[in-house]
Amino acid sequence: MCRVSLAAKPLAGLKVLELARILAGPWAGQVLADLGATVVKVERPGTGDDTRGWGPPFIGEAAAYFHACNRGKASLAIDMAKPEGQAAILDLARDCDVLIENFKVGGLRQYGLDYESLQAVNPRLVYVSITGFGQDGPYAQRAGYDYILQGMSGLMDITGDPDGEPQKVGVAVVDLFTGVYTSTAVLAALRQRDATGRGCHIDMALFDVATSMLANQGMNYLASGVSPTRLGNAHPNIAPYQVFAVKDGHVIVAVGNDHQFLRLCEVLEADYVAQNPAYATNAGRVAARHQLVAELDPFMRSLTRSGLLTALEGAGVPAGPINRIEDVFNDPQIVHRGMRIEIDGVPGVASPIVIDGVRMTAQTASPKLEDKV
């Protein structure tokens, strides 16, 4: 279990109004709640956030999915289509520091809850709009979904077996990255407000985030003009940096430099591979990737998973197993770090943020849906 601090957290006193559902906006709200902000989540009366029903499995009244991204919040069921509901939200926004919404572009204007309307009553408000494609551009009116954005951004085209179909990541990674980028943008906007006394409008687009996530692969294309392709579990810029089959399963070997490559060959007793001048540099190993892997493969297959991982760790060669989710939560390092938590009888995964030895995880579970207006 993680340690609990009685001292005020970094964002204690910050008030956040969340008009967001599904994952990207709620993930940002949960990050802020973990850091100490007071987060009030506004939901539809009756059903609430869509993810409350995204099960099984369920924990109490809500699906595990909902609990994954709504820890530490309060919830109010408000019908914003009604004048009294709009008035209630306006009252909440008047006293808030941050508002997070993920309606379609212009969707809140009909209720008088758009940025311009709320900025007029609360000039210090940091107003965050999360959409699929941003507040402008030819796709601005389109709905955005993580799965679709993984495809449109090229992420799926570089993920999966080169002889198979494109693959999405096993979690909604674009939504999650958008949530983290959003929380970072919020903190920057609050710092700016300290200097100017005024809030601002933050425009977060899932397509923008997914494109920025291309990282080295995006730069590979921009530098070469050649569109990267799927390499399965291999790395486009480093070799050998991939999954290898062993006697009883698979291991990941992640050789990052020439010295690590030589030590890998020592562990495998593959002297002739180490002495091949074609493999002396990473650039050479990438160019001769297929030949190199074919030569290393029989050495790998002669060893057990535990034996190889132990030997590589002793030699300082980065390597690791491919765990099931069950294995992760029973891993001694994860147990030691307190990443598996339980709050009010609800299991969960702790925040990865640790400040001065204290893990920044909210101390209340996801909220029940409370009627308001």
PDB file of N, CA and C in Angstrom, residues 90 93-98 115-127 189-190 192-194 196-201:
ATOM      1  N   LEU A  90     -23.147  27.134 -14.065  1.00  0.00           N
ATOM      2  CA  LEU A  90     -22.586  28.489 -14.075  1.00  0.00           C
ATOM      3  C   LEU A  90     -22.126  28.889 -12.683  1.00  0.00           C
ATOM      4  N   ALA A  93     -18.905  27.071 -12.004  1.00  0.00           N
ATOM      5  CA  ALA A  93     -17.794  27.613 -12.791  1.00  0.00           C
ATOM      6  C   ALA A  93     -17.331  28.960 -12.269  1.00  0.00           C
ATOM      7  N   ARG A  94     -18.236  29.721 -11.708  1.00  0.00           N
ATOM      8  CA  ARG A  94     -17.891  31.048 -11.204  1.00  0.00           C
ATOM      9  C   ARG A  94     -16.845  30.968 -10.094  1.00  0.00           C
ATOM     10  N   ASP A  95     -16.832  29.828  -9.397  1.00  0.00           N
ATOM     11  CA  ASP A  95     -15.932  29.675  -8.249  1.00  0.00           C
ATOM     12  C   ASP A  95     -14.808  28.686  -8.527  1.00  0.00           C
ATOM     13  N   CYS A  96     -14.612  28.298  -9.793  1.00  0.00           N
ATOM     14  CA  CYS A  96     -13.594  27.295 -10.130  1.00  0.00           C
ATOM     15  C   CYS A  96     -12.344  27.933 -10.729  1.00  0.00           C
ATOM     16  N   ASP A  97     -11.258  27.185 -10.648  1.00  0.00           N
ATOM     17  CA  ASP A  97     -10.005  27.592 -11.288  1.00  0.00           C
ATOM     18  C   ASP A  97      -9.877  26.992 -12.684  1.00  0.00           C
ATOM     19  N   VAL A  98     -10.387  25.771 -12.846  1.00  0.00           N
ATOM     20  CA  VAL A  98     -10.195  25.032 -14.093  1.00  0.00           C
ATOM     21  C   VAL A  98     -11.517  24.366 -14.468  1.00  0.00           C
ATOM     22  N   TYR A 115     -16.554  28.905 -23.651  1.00  0.00           N
ATOM     23  CA  TYR A 115     -15.447  29.651 -23.038  1.00  0.00           C
ATOM     24  C   TYR A 115     -15.760  31.125 -22.898  1.00  0.00           C
ATOM     25  N   GLU A 116     -16.262  31.754 -23.959  1.00  0.00           N
ATOM     26  CA  GLU A 116     -16.511  33.197 -23.915  1.00  0.00           C
ATOM     27  C   GLU A 116     -17.524  33.548 -22.829  1.00  0.00           C
ATOM     28  N   SER A 117     -18.576  32.738 -22.690  1.00  0.00           N
ATOM     29  CA  SER A 117     -19.601  33.028 -21.687  1.00  0.00           C
ATOM     30  C   SER A 117     -19.051  32.886 -20.277  1.00  0.00           C
ATOM     31  N   LEU A 118     -18.273  31.834 -20.027  1.00  0.00           N
ATOM     32  CA  LEU A 118     -17.763  31.617 -18.674  1.00  0.00           C
ATOM     33  C   LEU A 118     -16.594  32.531 -18.348  1.00  0.00           C
ATOM     34  N   GLN A 119     -15.802  32.883 -19.358  1.00  0.00           N
ATOM     35  CA  GLN A 119     -14.707  33.813 -19.118  1.00  0.00           C
ATOM     36  C   GLN A 119     -15.226  35.175 -18.694  1.00  0.00           C
ATOM     37  N   ALA A 120     -16.436  35.520 -19.180  1.00  0.00           N
ATOM     38  CA  ALA A 120     -17.023  36.809 -18.817  1.00  0.00           C
ATOM     39  C   ALA A 120     -17.398  36.873 -17.339  1.00  0.00           C
ATOM     40  N   VAL A 121     -17.785  35.728 -16.763  1.00  0.00           N
ATOM     41  CA  VAL A 121     -18.168  35.723 -15.347  1.00  0.00           C
ATOM     42  C   VAL A 121     -17.019  35.310 -14.443  1.00  0.00           C
ATOM     43  N   ASN A 122     -15.982  34.696 -15.014  1.00  0.00           N
ATOM     44  CA  ASN A 122     -14.825  34.276 -14.232  1.00  0.00           C
ATOM     45  C   ASN A 122     -13.574  34.445 -15.087  1.00  0.00           C
ATOM     46  N   PRO A 123     -13.017  35.643 -15.135  1.00  0.00           N
ATOM     47  CA  PRO A 123     -11.857  35.920 -16.000  1.00  0.00           C
ATOM     48  C   PRO A 123     -10.620  35.081 -15.653  1.00  0.00           C
ATOM     49  N   ARG A 124     -10.568  34.524 -14.448  1.00  0.00           N
ATOM     50  CA  ARG A 124      -9.408  33.732 -14.038  1.00  0.00           C
ATOM     51  C   ARG A 124      -9.540  32.252 -14.397  1.00  0.00           C
ATOM     52  N   LEU A 125     -10.640  31.900 -15.033  1.00  0.00           N
ATOM     53  CA  LEU A 125     -10.888  30.493 -15.329  1.00  0.00           C
ATOM     54  C   LEU A 125      -9.977  29.970 -16.440  1.00  0.00           C
ATOM     55  N   VAL A 126      -9.340  28.838 -16.182  1.00  0.00           N
ATOM     56  CA  VAL A 126      -8.602  28.096 -17.206  1.00  0.00           C
ATOM     57  C   VAL A 126      -9.576  27.079 -17.787  1.00  0.00           C
ATOM     58  N   TYR A 127      -9.964  27.280 -19.034  1.00  0.00           N
ATOM     59  CA  TYR A 127     -11.021  26.500 -19.684  1.00  0.00           C
ATOM     60  C   TYR A 127     -10.378  25.558 -20.694  1.00  0.00           C
ATOM     61  N   ALA A 189      -0.847  26.805 -17.670  1.00  0.00           N
ATOM     62  CA  ALA A 189      -1.803  27.915 -17.735  1.00  0.00           C
ATOM     63  C   ALA A 189      -1.993  28.558 -16.361  1.00  0.00           C
ATOM     64  N   LEU A 190      -1.979  27.748 -15.314  1.00  0.00           N
ATOM     65  CA  LEU A 190      -2.096  28.298 -13.965  1.00  0.00           C
ATOM     66  C   LEU A 190      -0.863  29.121 -13.603  1.00  0.00           C
ATOM     67  N   GLN A 192       0.918  30.742 -15.777  1.00  0.00           N
ATOM     68  CA  GLN A 192       0.738  31.983 -16.534  1.00  0.00           C
ATOM     69  C   GLN A 192      -0.265  32.892 -15.835  1.00  0.00           C
ATOM     70  N   ARG A 193      -1.322  32.310 -15.285  1.00  0.00           N
ATOM     71  CA  ARG A 193      -2.315  33.108 -14.574  1.00  0.00           C
ATOM     72  C   ARG A 193      -1.714  33.790 -13.348  1.00  0.00           C
ATOM     73  N   ASP A 194      -0.752  33.141 -12.716  1.00  0.00           N
ATOM     74  CA  ASP A 194      -0.066  33.764 -11.585  1.00  0.00           C
ATOM     75  C   ASP A 194       0.559  35.096 -11.992  1.00  0.00           C
ATOM     76  N   THR A 196      -0.341  36.914 -14.939  1.00  0.00           N
ATOM     77  CA  THR A 196      -1.233  37.838 -15.655  1.00  0.00           C
ATOM     78  C   THR A 196      -2.545  38.115 -14.939  1.00  0.00           C
ATOM     79  N   GLY A 197      -2.938  37.208 -14.047  1.00  0.00           N
ATOM     80  CA  GLY A 197      -4.215  37.355 -13.371  1.00  0.00           C
ATOM     81  C   GLY A 197      -5.397  36.887 -14.194  1.00  0.00           C
ATOM     82  N   ARG A 198      -5.141  36.373 -15.389  1.00  0.00           N
ATOM     83  CA  ARG A 198      -6.226  35.946 -16.261  1.00  0.00           C
ATOM     84  C   ARG A 198      -6.063  34.485 -16.674  1.00  0.00           C
ATOM     85  N   GLY A 199      -7.224  33.845 -16.884  1.00  0.00           N
ATOM     86  CA  GLY A 199      -7.214  32.478 -17.373  1.00  0.00           C
ATOM     87  C   GLY A 199      -7.038  32.447 -18.878  1.00  0.00           C
ATOM     88  N   CYS A 200      -7.343  31.302 -19.491  1.00  0.00           N
ATOM     89  CA  CYS A 200      -7.154  31.154 -20.934  1.00  0.00           C
ATOM     90  C   CYS A 200      -7.972  29.970 -21.430  1.00  0.00           C
ATOM     91  N   HIS A 201      -7.968  29.770 -22.739  1.00  0.00           N
ATOM     92  CA  HIS A 201      -8.657  28.645 -23.362  1.00  0.00           C
ATOM     93  C   HIS A 201      -7.622  27.674 -23.908  1.00  0.00           C
TER      94      HIS A 201
END
